[in-house]
Amino acid sequence: MAEKVRTALRTVTDPELGINIVDLGLVYDVEVEEGEAKVTMTLTSPGCPAGGQILGGAKDAAETVDGVEEAVVSLVWKPFWTPERIDPAVRAMMGF
């Protein structure tokens, strides 16, 4: 079930970069227990202007998965996000 939630999270893109939050490496963990999805994630920076939009999108996307009644998205800053967290194939396309 956690993998289904992770797949749904791929529909959420960072509006500035146009890349989904999973491939960007923003999603650190997904757990699902008794209809509750717990998503632990970060943003590219603490001052990310699209933070609210991204977090809300993650919650909404997780709640589209059959069997998930509620999603709780926790924003963390440790470990801090760096470009090395981007999926290697996407990083190559971006020129990193």
PDB file of N, CA and C in Angstrom:
ATOM      1  N   MET A   1       0.817  -1.194   0.000  1.00  0.00           N
ATOM      2  CA  MET A   1       0.000   0.000   0.000  1.00  0.00           C
ATOM      3  C   MET A   1       0.864   1.263   0.000  1.00  0.00           C
ATOM      4  N   ALA A   2       1.988   1.239   0.714  1.00  0.00           N
ATOM      5  CA  ALA A   2       2.869   2.404   0.746  1.00  0.00           C
ATOM      6  C   ALA A   2       3.386   2.723  -0.652  1.00  0.00           C
ATOM      7  N   GLU A   3       3.640   1.684  -1.449  1.00  0.00           N
ATOM      8  CA  GLU A   3       4.132   1.915  -2.811  1.00  0.00           C
ATOM      9  C   GLU A   3       3.050   2.579  -3.672  1.00  0.00           C
ATOM     10  N   LYS A   4       1.789   2.235  -3.436  1.00  0.00           N
ATOM     11  CA  LYS A   4       0.686   2.888  -4.160  1.00  0.00           C
ATOM     12  C   LYS A   4       0.610   4.367  -3.800  1.00  0.00           C
ATOM     13  N   VAL A   5       0.833   4.673  -2.538  1.00  0.00           N
ATOM     14  CA  VAL A   5       0.832   6.076  -2.114  1.00  0.00           C
ATOM     15  C   VAL A   5       2.015   6.797  -2.755  1.00  0.00           C
ATOM     16  N   ARG A   6       3.168   6.164  -2.750  1.00  0.00           N
ATOM     17  CA  ARG A   6       4.359   6.773  -3.371  1.00  0.00           C
ATOM     18  C   ARG A   6       4.092   7.043  -4.863  1.00  0.00           C
ATOM     19  N   THR A   7       3.424   6.110  -5.524  1.00  0.00           N
ATOM     20  CA  THR A   7       3.072   6.300  -6.940  1.00  0.00           C
ATOM     21  C   THR A   7       2.137   7.495  -7.095  1.00  0.00           C
ATOM     22  N   ALA A   8       1.155   7.613  -6.212  1.00  0.00           N
ATOM     23  CA  ALA A   8       0.225   8.750  -6.272  1.00  0.00           C
ATOM     24  C   ALA A   8       0.956  10.066  -6.042  1.00  0.00           C
ATOM     25  N   LEU A   9       1.968  10.048  -5.184  1.00  0.00           N
ATOM     26  CA  LEU A   9       2.730  11.267  -4.903  1.00  0.00           C
ATOM     27  C   LEU A   9       3.511  11.744  -6.127  1.00  0.00           C
ATOM     28  N   ARG A  10       3.740  10.858  -7.079  1.00  0.00           N
ATOM     29  CA  ARG A  10       4.432  11.253  -8.311  1.00  0.00           C
ATOM     30  C   ARG A  10       3.602  12.221  -9.152  1.00  0.00           C
ATOM     31  N   THR A  11       2.316  12.366  -8.823  1.00  0.00           N
ATOM     32  CA  THR A  11       1.464  13.307  -9.561  1.00  0.00           C
ATOM     33  C   THR A  11       1.634  14.735  -9.049  1.00  0.00           C
ATOM     34  N   VAL A  12       2.339  14.887  -7.932  1.00  0.00           N
ATOM     35  CA  VAL A  12       2.551  16.218  -7.336  1.00  0.00           C
ATOM     36  C   VAL A  12       3.889  16.758  -7.826  1.00  0.00           C
ATOM     37  N   THR A  13       3.842  17.891  -8.498  1.00  0.00           N
ATOM     38  CA  THR A  13       5.079  18.451  -9.023  1.00  0.00           C
ATOM     39  C   THR A  13       5.441  19.747  -8.309  1.00  0.00           C
ATOM     40  N   ASP A  14       6.723  19.990  -8.245  1.00  0.00           N
ATOM     41  CA  ASP A  14       7.220  21.272  -7.767  1.00  0.00           C
ATOM     42  C   ASP A  14       6.945  22.258  -8.901  1.00  0.00           C
ATOM     43  N   PRO A  15       6.104  23.266  -8.667  1.00  0.00           N
ATOM     44  CA  PRO A  15       5.724  24.167  -9.767  1.00  0.00           C
ATOM     45  C   PRO A  15       6.882  24.970 -10.343  1.00  0.00           C
ATOM     46  N   GLU A  16       7.935  25.176  -9.572  1.00  0.00           N
ATOM     47  CA  GLU A  16       9.075  25.939 -10.081  1.00  0.00           C
ATOM     48  C   GLU A  16       9.977  25.080 -10.958  1.00  0.00           C
ATOM     49  N   LEU A  17      10.103  23.791 -10.608  1.00  0.00           N
ATOM     50  CA  LEU A  17      11.006  22.903 -11.342  1.00  0.00           C
ATOM     51  C   LEU A  17      10.282  22.007 -12.341  1.00  0.00           C
ATOM     52  N   GLY A  18       8.987  21.807 -12.144  1.00  0.00           N
ATOM     53  CA  GLY A  18       8.215  20.953 -13.043  1.00  0.00           C
ATOM     54  C   GLY A  18       8.567  19.477 -12.918  1.00  0.00           C
ATOM     55  N   ILE A  19       9.068  19.074 -11.763  1.00  0.00           N
ATOM     56  CA  ILE A  19       9.472  17.689 -11.514  1.00  0.00           C
ATOM     57  C   ILE A  19       8.682  17.192 -10.307  1.00  0.00           C
ATOM     58  N   ASN A  20       8.270  15.917 -10.357  1.00  0.00           N
ATOM     59  CA  ASN A  20       7.465  15.408  -9.251  1.00  0.00           C
ATOM     60  C   ASN A  20       8.292  15.284  -7.973  1.00  0.00           C
ATOM     61  N   ILE A  21       7.587  15.328  -6.847  1.00  0.00           N
ATOM     62  CA  ILE A  21       8.256  15.389  -5.547  1.00  0.00           C
ATOM     63  C   ILE A  21       8.995  14.104  -5.182  1.00  0.00           C
ATOM     64  N   VAL A  22       8.590  12.977  -5.759  1.00  0.00           N
ATOM     65  CA  VAL A  22       9.296  11.721  -5.488  1.00  0.00           C
ATOM     66  C   VAL A  22      10.644  11.729  -6.207  1.00  0.00           C
ATOM     67  N   ASP A  23      10.633  12.051  -7.500  1.00  0.00           N
ATOM     68  CA  ASP A  23      11.882  12.087  -8.260  1.00  0.00           C
ATOM     69  C   ASP A  23      12.828  13.185  -7.759  1.00  0.00           C
ATOM     70  N   LEU A  24      12.274  14.243  -7.188  1.00  0.00           N
ATOM     71  CA  LEU A  24      13.112  15.303  -6.627  1.00  0.00           C
ATOM     72  C   LEU A  24      13.774  14.871  -5.323  1.00  0.00           C
ATOM     73  N   GLY A  25      13.297  13.784  -4.755  1.00  0.00           N
ATOM     74  CA  GLY A  25      13.865  13.313  -3.495  1.00  0.00           C
ATOM     75  C   GLY A  25      13.300  14.024  -2.284  1.00  0.00           C
ATOM     76  N   LEU A  26      12.131  14.638  -2.436  1.00  0.00           N
ATOM     77  CA  LEU A  26      11.519  15.345  -1.322  1.00  0.00           C
ATOM     78  C   LEU A  26      10.776  14.414  -0.371  1.00  0.00           C
ATOM     79  N   VAL A  27      10.363  13.245  -0.868  1.00  0.00           N
ATOM     80  CA  VAL A  27       9.628  12.293  -0.038  1.00  0.00           C
ATOM     81  C   VAL A  27      10.631  11.356   0.621  1.00  0.00           C
ATOM     82  N   TYR A  28      10.683  11.402   1.942  1.00  0.00           N
ATOM     83  CA  TYR A  28      11.638  10.581   2.691  1.00  0.00           C
ATOM     84  C   TYR A  28      11.060   9.239   3.094  1.00  0.00           C
ATOM     85  N   ASP A  29       9.770   9.208   3.455  1.00  0.00           N
ATOM     86  CA  ASP A  29       9.188   7.964   3.934  1.00  0.00           C
ATOM     87  C   ASP A  29       7.684   7.989   3.740  1.00  0.00           C
ATOM     88  N   VAL A  30       7.122   6.794   3.493  1.00  0.00           N
ATOM     89  CA  VAL A  30       5.675   6.623   3.404  1.00  0.00           C
ATOM     90  C   VAL A  30       5.320   5.371   4.184  1.00  0.00           C
ATOM     91  N   GLU A  31       4.391   5.501   5.105  1.00  0.00           N
ATOM     92  CA  GLU A  31       3.883   4.368   5.868  1.00  0.00           C
ATOM     93  C   GLU A  31       2.362   4.410   5.815  1.00  0.00           C
ATOM     94  N   VAL A  32       1.748   3.239   5.744  1.00  0.00           N
ATOM     95  CA  VAL A  32       0.292   3.173   5.763  1.00  0.00           C
ATOM     96  C   VAL A  32      -0.123   2.136   6.799  1.00  0.00           C
ATOM     97  N   GLU A  33      -0.969   2.575   7.721  1.00  0.00           N
ATOM     98  CA  GLU A  33      -1.506   1.684   8.753  1.00  0.00           C
ATOM     99  C   GLU A  33      -2.964   2.028   8.996  1.00  0.00           C
ATOM    100  N   GLU A  34      -3.805   1.010   8.933  1.00  0.00           N
ATOM    101  CA  GLU A  34      -5.222   1.157   9.258  1.00  0.00           C
ATOM    102  C   GLU A  34      -5.866   2.363   8.582  1.00  0.00           C
ATOM    103  N   GLY A  35      -5.632   2.516   7.294  1.00  0.00           N
ATOM    104  CA  GLY A  35      -6.267   3.584   6.532  1.00  0.00           C
ATOM    105  C   GLY A  35      -5.624   4.951   6.643  1.00  0.00           C
ATOM    106  N   GLU A  36      -4.531   5.051   7.402  1.00  0.00           N
ATOM    107  CA  GLU A  36      -3.843   6.334   7.528  1.00  0.00           C
ATOM    108  C   GLU A  36      -2.484   6.267   6.839  1.00  0.00           C
ATOM    109  N   ALA A  37      -2.278   7.172   5.908  1.00  0.00           N
ATOM    110  CA  ALA A  37      -0.979   7.281   5.238  1.00  0.00           C
ATOM    111  C   ALA A  37      -0.180   8.359   5.948  1.00  0.00           C
ATOM    112  N   LYS A  38       1.045   8.021   6.306  1.00  0.00           N
ATOM    113  CA  LYS A  38       1.950   8.983   6.924  1.00  0.00           C
ATOM    114  C   LYS A  38       3.079   9.249   5.942  1.00  0.00           C
ATOM    115  N   VAL A  39       3.157  10.484   5.498  1.00  0.00           N
ATOM    116  CA  VAL A  39       4.170  10.884   4.525  1.00  0.00           C
ATOM    117  C   VAL A  39       5.139  11.831   5.219  1.00  0.00           C
ATOM    118  N   THR A  40       6.408  11.466   5.221  1.00  0.00           N
ATOM    119  CA  THR A  40       7.440  12.326   5.773  1.00  0.00           C
ATOM    120  C   THR A  40       8.209  12.903   4.591  1.00  0.00           C
ATOM    121  N   MET A  41       8.277  14.212   4.534  1.00  0.00           N
ATOM    122  CA  MET A  41       8.916  14.850   3.382  1.00  0.00           C
ATOM    123  C   MET A  41       9.542  16.172   3.778  1.00  0.00           C
ATOM    124  N   THR A  42      10.244  16.743   2.827  1.00  0.00           N
ATOM    125  CA  THR A  42      10.873  18.040   3.022  1.00  0.00           C
ATOM    126  C   THR A  42      10.577  18.906   1.810  1.00  0.00           C
ATOM    127  N   LEU A  43      11.166  20.063   1.781  1.00  0.00           N
ATOM    128  CA  LEU A  43      11.082  20.968   0.627  1.00  0.00           C
ATOM    129  C   LEU A  43      12.511  21.309   0.216  1.00  0.00           C
ATOM    130  N   THR A  44      12.660  21.915  -0.945  1.00  0.00           N
ATOM    131  CA  THR A  44      14.006  22.238  -1.408  1.00  0.00           C
ATOM    132  C   THR A  44      14.675  23.302  -0.536  1.00  0.00           C
ATOM    133  N   SER A  45      13.867  24.133   0.123  1.00  0.00           N
ATOM    134  CA  SER A  45      14.421  25.139   1.048  1.00  0.00           C
ATOM    135  C   SER A  45      13.330  25.556   2.024  1.00  0.00           C
ATOM    136  N   PRO A  46      13.728  26.021   3.211  1.00  0.00           N
ATOM    137  CA  PRO A  46      12.724  26.464   4.180  1.00  0.00           C
ATOM    138  C   PRO A  46      11.852  27.612   3.665  1.00  0.00           C
ATOM    139  N   GLY A  47      12.367  28.420   2.767  1.00  0.00           N
ATOM    140  CA  GLY A  47      11.603  29.545   2.241  1.00  0.00           C
ATOM    141  C   GLY A  47      10.890  29.243   0.940  1.00  0.00           C
ATOM    142  N   CYS A  48      10.703  27.977   0.621  1.00  0.00           N
ATOM    143  CA  CYS A  48      10.075  27.581  -0.647  1.00  0.00           C
ATOM    144  C   CYS A  48       8.701  28.241  -0.779  1.00  0.00           C
ATOM    145  N   PRO A  49       8.515  29.104  -1.794  1.00  0.00           N
ATOM    146  CA  PRO A  49       7.247  29.812  -1.929  1.00  0.00           C
ATOM    147  C   PRO A  49       6.075  28.898  -2.278  1.00  0.00           C
ATOM    148  N   ALA A  50       6.357  27.718  -2.785  1.00  0.00           N
ATOM    149  CA  ALA A  50       5.287  26.781  -3.162  1.00  0.00           C
ATOM    150  C   ALA A  50       5.072  25.707  -2.100  1.00  0.00           C
ATOM    151  N   GLY A  51       5.659  25.894  -0.928  1.00  0.00           N
ATOM    152  CA  GLY A  51       5.587  24.888   0.121  1.00  0.00           C
ATOM    153  C   GLY A  51       4.179  24.448   0.465  1.00  0.00           C
ATOM    154  N   GLY A  52       3.305  25.384   0.700  1.00  0.00           N
ATOM    155  CA  GLY A  52       1.921  25.048   1.046  1.00  0.00           C
ATOM    156  C   GLY A  52       1.221  24.273  -0.052  1.00  0.00           C
ATOM    157  N   GLN A  53       1.455  24.694  -1.271  1.00  0.00           N
ATOM    158  CA  GLN A  53       0.861  24.025  -2.433  1.00  0.00           C
ATOM    159  C   GLN A  53       1.380  22.589  -2.545  1.00  0.00           C
ATOM    160  N   ILE A  54       2.663  22.397  -2.355  1.00  0.00           N
ATOM    161  CA  ILE A  54       3.266  21.070  -2.471  1.00  0.00           C
ATOM    162  C   ILE A  54       2.771  20.153  -1.348  1.00  0.00           C
ATOM    163  N   LEU A  55       2.763  20.646  -0.119  1.00  0.00           N
ATOM    164  CA  LEU A  55       2.309  19.833   1.012  1.00  0.00           C
ATOM    165  C   LEU A  55       0.831  19.471   0.877  1.00  0.00           C
ATOM    166  N   GLY A  56       0.026  20.427   0.468  1.00  0.00           N
ATOM    167  CA  GLY A  56      -1.404  20.157   0.254  1.00  0.00           C
ATOM    168  C   GLY A  56      -1.616  19.165  -0.879  1.00  0.00           C
ATOM    169  N   GLY A  57      -0.816  19.310  -1.925  1.00  0.00           N
ATOM    170  CA  GLY A  57      -0.902  18.373  -3.042  1.00  0.00           C
ATOM    171  C   GLY A  57      -0.526  16.962  -2.633  1.00  0.00           C
ATOM    172  N   ALA A  58       0.472  16.843  -1.758  1.00  0.00           N
ATOM    173  CA  ALA A  58       0.894  15.527  -1.271  1.00  0.00           C
ATOM    174  C   ALA A  58      -0.228  14.877  -0.465  1.00  0.00           C
ATOM    175  N   LYS A  59      -0.857  15.629   0.398  1.00  0.00           N
ATOM    176  CA  LYS A  59      -1.972  15.110   1.208  1.00  0.00           C
ATOM    177  C   LYS A  59      -3.104  14.661   0.295  1.00  0.00           C
ATOM    178  N   ASP A  60      -3.489  15.518  -0.647  1.00  0.00           N
ATOM    179  CA  ASP A  60      -4.585  15.196  -1.562  1.00  0.00           C
ATOM    180  C   ASP A  60      -4.267  13.959  -2.394  1.00  0.00           C
ATOM    181  N   ALA A  61      -3.045  13.871  -2.907  1.00  0.00           N
ATOM    182  CA  ALA A  61      -2.658  12.730  -3.743  1.00  0.00           C
ATOM    183  C   ALA A  61      -2.692  11.433  -2.951  1.00  0.00           C
ATOM    184  N   ALA A  62      -2.161  11.465  -1.730  1.00  0.00           N
ATOM    185  CA  ALA A  62      -2.147  10.255  -0.902  1.00  0.00           C
ATOM    186  C   ALA A  62      -3.572   9.787  -0.609  1.00  0.00           C
ATOM    187  N   GLU A  63      -4.475  10.729  -0.425  1.00  0.00           N
ATOM    188  CA  GLU A  63      -5.858  10.376  -0.091  1.00  0.00           C
ATOM    189  C   GLU A  63      -6.650   9.857  -1.288  1.00  0.00           C
ATOM    190  N   THR A  64      -6.079   9.884  -2.484  1.00  0.00           N
ATOM    191  CA  THR A  64      -6.760   9.305  -3.644  1.00  0.00           C
ATOM    192  C   THR A  64      -6.564   7.792  -3.725  1.00  0.00           C
ATOM    193  N   VAL A  65      -5.647   7.255  -2.949  1.00  0.00           N
ATOM    194  CA  VAL A  65      -5.343   5.827  -2.992  1.00  0.00           C
ATOM    195  C   VAL A  65      -6.435   5.046  -2.265  1.00  0.00           C
ATOM    196  N   ASP A  66      -6.950   4.014  -2.937  1.00  0.00           N
ATOM    197  CA  ASP A  66      -7.962   3.159  -2.319  1.00  0.00           C
ATOM    198  C   ASP A  66      -7.432   2.577  -1.023  1.00  0.00           C
ATOM    199  N   GLY A  67      -8.212   2.691   0.026  1.00  0.00           N
ATOM    200  CA  GLY A  67      -7.815   2.173   1.326  1.00  0.00           C
ATOM    201  C   GLY A  67      -7.216   3.228   2.237  1.00  0.00           C
ATOM    202  N   VAL A  68      -6.891   4.382   1.692  1.00  0.00           N
ATOM    203  CA  VAL A  68      -6.365   5.478   2.514  1.00  0.00           C
ATOM    204  C   VAL A  68      -7.524   6.417   2.827  1.00  0.00           C
ATOM    205  N   GLU A  69      -7.852   6.492   4.105  1.00  0.00           N
ATOM    206  CA  GLU A  69      -8.937   7.367   4.538  1.00  0.00           C
ATOM    207  C   GLU A  69      -8.428   8.761   4.864  1.00  0.00           C
ATOM    208  N   GLU A  70      -7.209   8.822   5.385  1.00  0.00           N
ATOM    209  CA  GLU A  70      -6.622  10.109   5.754  1.00  0.00           C
ATOM    210  C   GLU A  70      -5.120  10.056   5.547  1.00  0.00           C
ATOM    211  N   ALA A  71      -4.564  11.186   5.126  1.00  0.00           N
ATOM    212  CA  ALA A  71      -3.112  11.291   4.981  1.00  0.00           C
ATOM    213  C   ALA A  71      -2.612  12.395   5.902  1.00  0.00           C
ATOM    214  N   VAL A  72      -1.509  12.099   6.558  1.00  0.00           N
ATOM    215  CA  VAL A  72      -0.845  13.075   7.419  1.00  0.00           C
ATOM    216  C   VAL A  72       0.533  13.318   6.815  1.00  0.00           C
ATOM    217  N   VAL A  73       0.791  14.554   6.453  1.00  0.00           N
ATOM    218  CA  VAL A  73       2.071  14.907   5.841  1.00  0.00           C
ATOM    219  C   VAL A  73       2.900  15.663   6.875  1.00  0.00           C
ATOM    220  N   SER A  74       4.060  15.112   7.178  1.00  0.00           N
ATOM    221  CA  SER A  74       4.963  15.746   8.147  1.00  0.00           C
ATOM    222  C   SER A  74       6.134  16.368   7.402  1.00  0.00           C
ATOM    223  N   LEU A  75       6.357  17.637   7.648  1.00  0.00           N
ATOM    224  CA  LEU A  75       7.458  18.368   7.040  1.00  0.00           C
ATOM    225  C   LEU A  75       8.658  18.317   7.975  1.00  0.00           C
ATOM    226  N   VAL A  76       9.779  17.836   7.464  1.00  0.00           N
ATOM    227  CA  VAL A  76      11.004  17.749   8.267  1.00  0.00           C
ATOM    228  C   VAL A  76      12.139  18.470   7.539  1.00  0.00           C
ATOM    229  N   TRP A  77      13.147  18.853   8.301  1.00  0.00           N
ATOM    230  CA  TRP A  77      14.312  19.530   7.709  1.00  0.00           C
ATOM    231  C   TRP A  77      15.598  18.740   7.894  1.00  0.00           C
ATOM    232  N   LYS A  78      15.507  17.571   8.515  1.00  0.00           N
ATOM    233  CA  LYS A  78      16.677  16.708   8.684  1.00  0.00           C
ATOM    234  C   LYS A  78      16.324  15.341   8.159  1.00  0.00           C
ATOM    235  N   PRO A  79      17.064  14.796   7.248  1.00  0.00           N
ATOM    236  CA  PRO A  79      18.220  15.446   6.630  1.00  0.00           C
ATOM    237  C   PRO A  79      17.769  16.561   5.688  1.00  0.00           C
ATOM    238  N   PHE A  80      18.599  17.569   5.582  1.00  0.00           N
ATOM    239  CA  PHE A  80      18.299  18.692   4.706  1.00  0.00           C
ATOM    240  C   PHE A  80      18.384  18.235   3.253  1.00  0.00           C
ATOM    241  N   TRP A  81      17.481  18.715   2.423  1.00  0.00           N
ATOM    242  CA  TRP A  81      17.465  18.326   1.015  1.00  0.00           C
ATOM    243  C   TRP A  81      18.671  18.916   0.286  1.00  0.00           C
ATOM    244  N   THR A  82      19.269  18.114  -0.592  1.00  0.00           N
ATOM    245  CA  THR A  82      20.327  18.575  -1.493  1.00  0.00           C
ATOM    246  C   THR A  82      20.051  17.983  -2.868  1.00  0.00           C
ATOM    247  N   PRO A  83      20.614  18.546  -3.927  1.00  0.00           N
ATOM    248  CA  PRO A  83      20.385  18.007  -5.274  1.00  0.00           C
ATOM    249  C   PRO A  83      20.796  16.546  -5.431  1.00  0.00           C
ATOM    250  N   GLU A  84      21.635  16.045  -4.566  1.00  0.00           N
ATOM    251  CA  GLU A  84      22.042  14.639  -4.653  1.00  0.00           C
ATOM    252  C   GLU A  84      20.882  13.699  -4.375  1.00  0.00           C
ATOM    253  N   ARG A  85      19.804  14.200  -3.780  1.00  0.00           N
ATOM    254  CA  ARG A  85      18.631  13.376  -3.488  1.00  0.00           C
ATOM    255  C   ARG A  85      17.752  13.169  -4.723  1.00  0.00           C
ATOM    256  N   ILE A  86      17.982  13.938  -5.767  1.00  0.00           N
ATOM    257  CA  ILE A  86      17.197  13.803  -7.001  1.00  0.00           C
ATOM    258  C   ILE A  86      17.512  12.456  -7.641  1.00  0.00           C
ATOM    259  N   ASP A  87      16.479  11.814  -8.183  1.00  0.00           N
ATOM    260  CA  ASP A  87      16.655  10.549  -8.886  1.00  0.00           C
ATOM    261  C   ASP A  87      17.778  10.719  -9.905  1.00  0.00           C
ATOM    262  N   PRO A  88      18.724   9.782  -9.963  1.00  0.00           N
ATOM    263  CA  PRO A  88      19.880   9.941 -10.866  1.00  0.00           C
ATOM    264  C   PRO A  88      19.515  10.199 -12.336  1.00  0.00           C
ATOM    265  N   ALA A  89      18.482   9.552 -12.838  1.00  0.00           N
ATOM    266  CA  ALA A  89      18.085   9.764 -14.240  1.00  0.00           C
ATOM    267  C   ALA A  89      17.584  11.189 -14.438  1.00  0.00           C
ATOM    268  N   VAL A  90      16.818  11.682 -13.486  1.00  0.00           N
ATOM    269  CA  VAL A  90      16.293  13.062 -13.576  1.00  0.00           C
ATOM    270  C   VAL A  90      17.434  14.054 -13.395  1.00  0.00           C
ATOM    271  N   ARG A  91      18.343  13.751 -12.481  1.00  0.00           N
ATOM    272  CA  ARG A  91      19.494  14.625 -12.262  1.00  0.00           C
ATOM    273  C   ARG A  91      20.301  14.761 -13.546  1.00  0.00           C
ATOM    274  N   ALA A  92      20.482  13.661 -14.265  1.00  0.00           N
ATOM    275  CA  ALA A  92      21.226  13.700 -15.528  1.00  0.00           C
ATOM    276  C   ALA A  92      20.496  14.577 -16.558  1.00  0.00           C
ATOM    277  N   MET A  93      19.167  14.460 -16.612  1.00  0.00           N
ATOM    278  CA  MET A  93      18.391  15.288 -17.552  1.00  0.00           C
ATOM    279  C   MET A  93      18.501  16.764 -17.213  1.00  0.00           C
ATOM    280  N   MET A  94      18.670  17.051 -15.901  1.00  0.00           N
ATOM    281  CA  MET A  94      18.789  18.438 -15.465  1.00  0.00           C
ATOM    282  C   MET A  94      20.206  18.987 -15.632  1.00  0.00           C
ATOM    283  N   GLY A  95      21.139  18.112 -15.950  1.00  0.00           N
ATOM    284  CA  GLY A  95      22.503  18.546 -16.158  1.00  0.00           C
ATOM    285  C   GLY A  95      23.357  18.550 -14.907  1.00  0.00           C
ATOM    286  N   PHE A  96      22.914  17.850 -13.862  1.00  0.00           N
ATOM    287  CA  PHE A  96      23.719  17.759 -12.629  1.00  0.00           C
ATOM    288  C   PHE A  96      24.702  16.631 -12.741  1.00  0.00           C
TER     289      PHE A  96
END
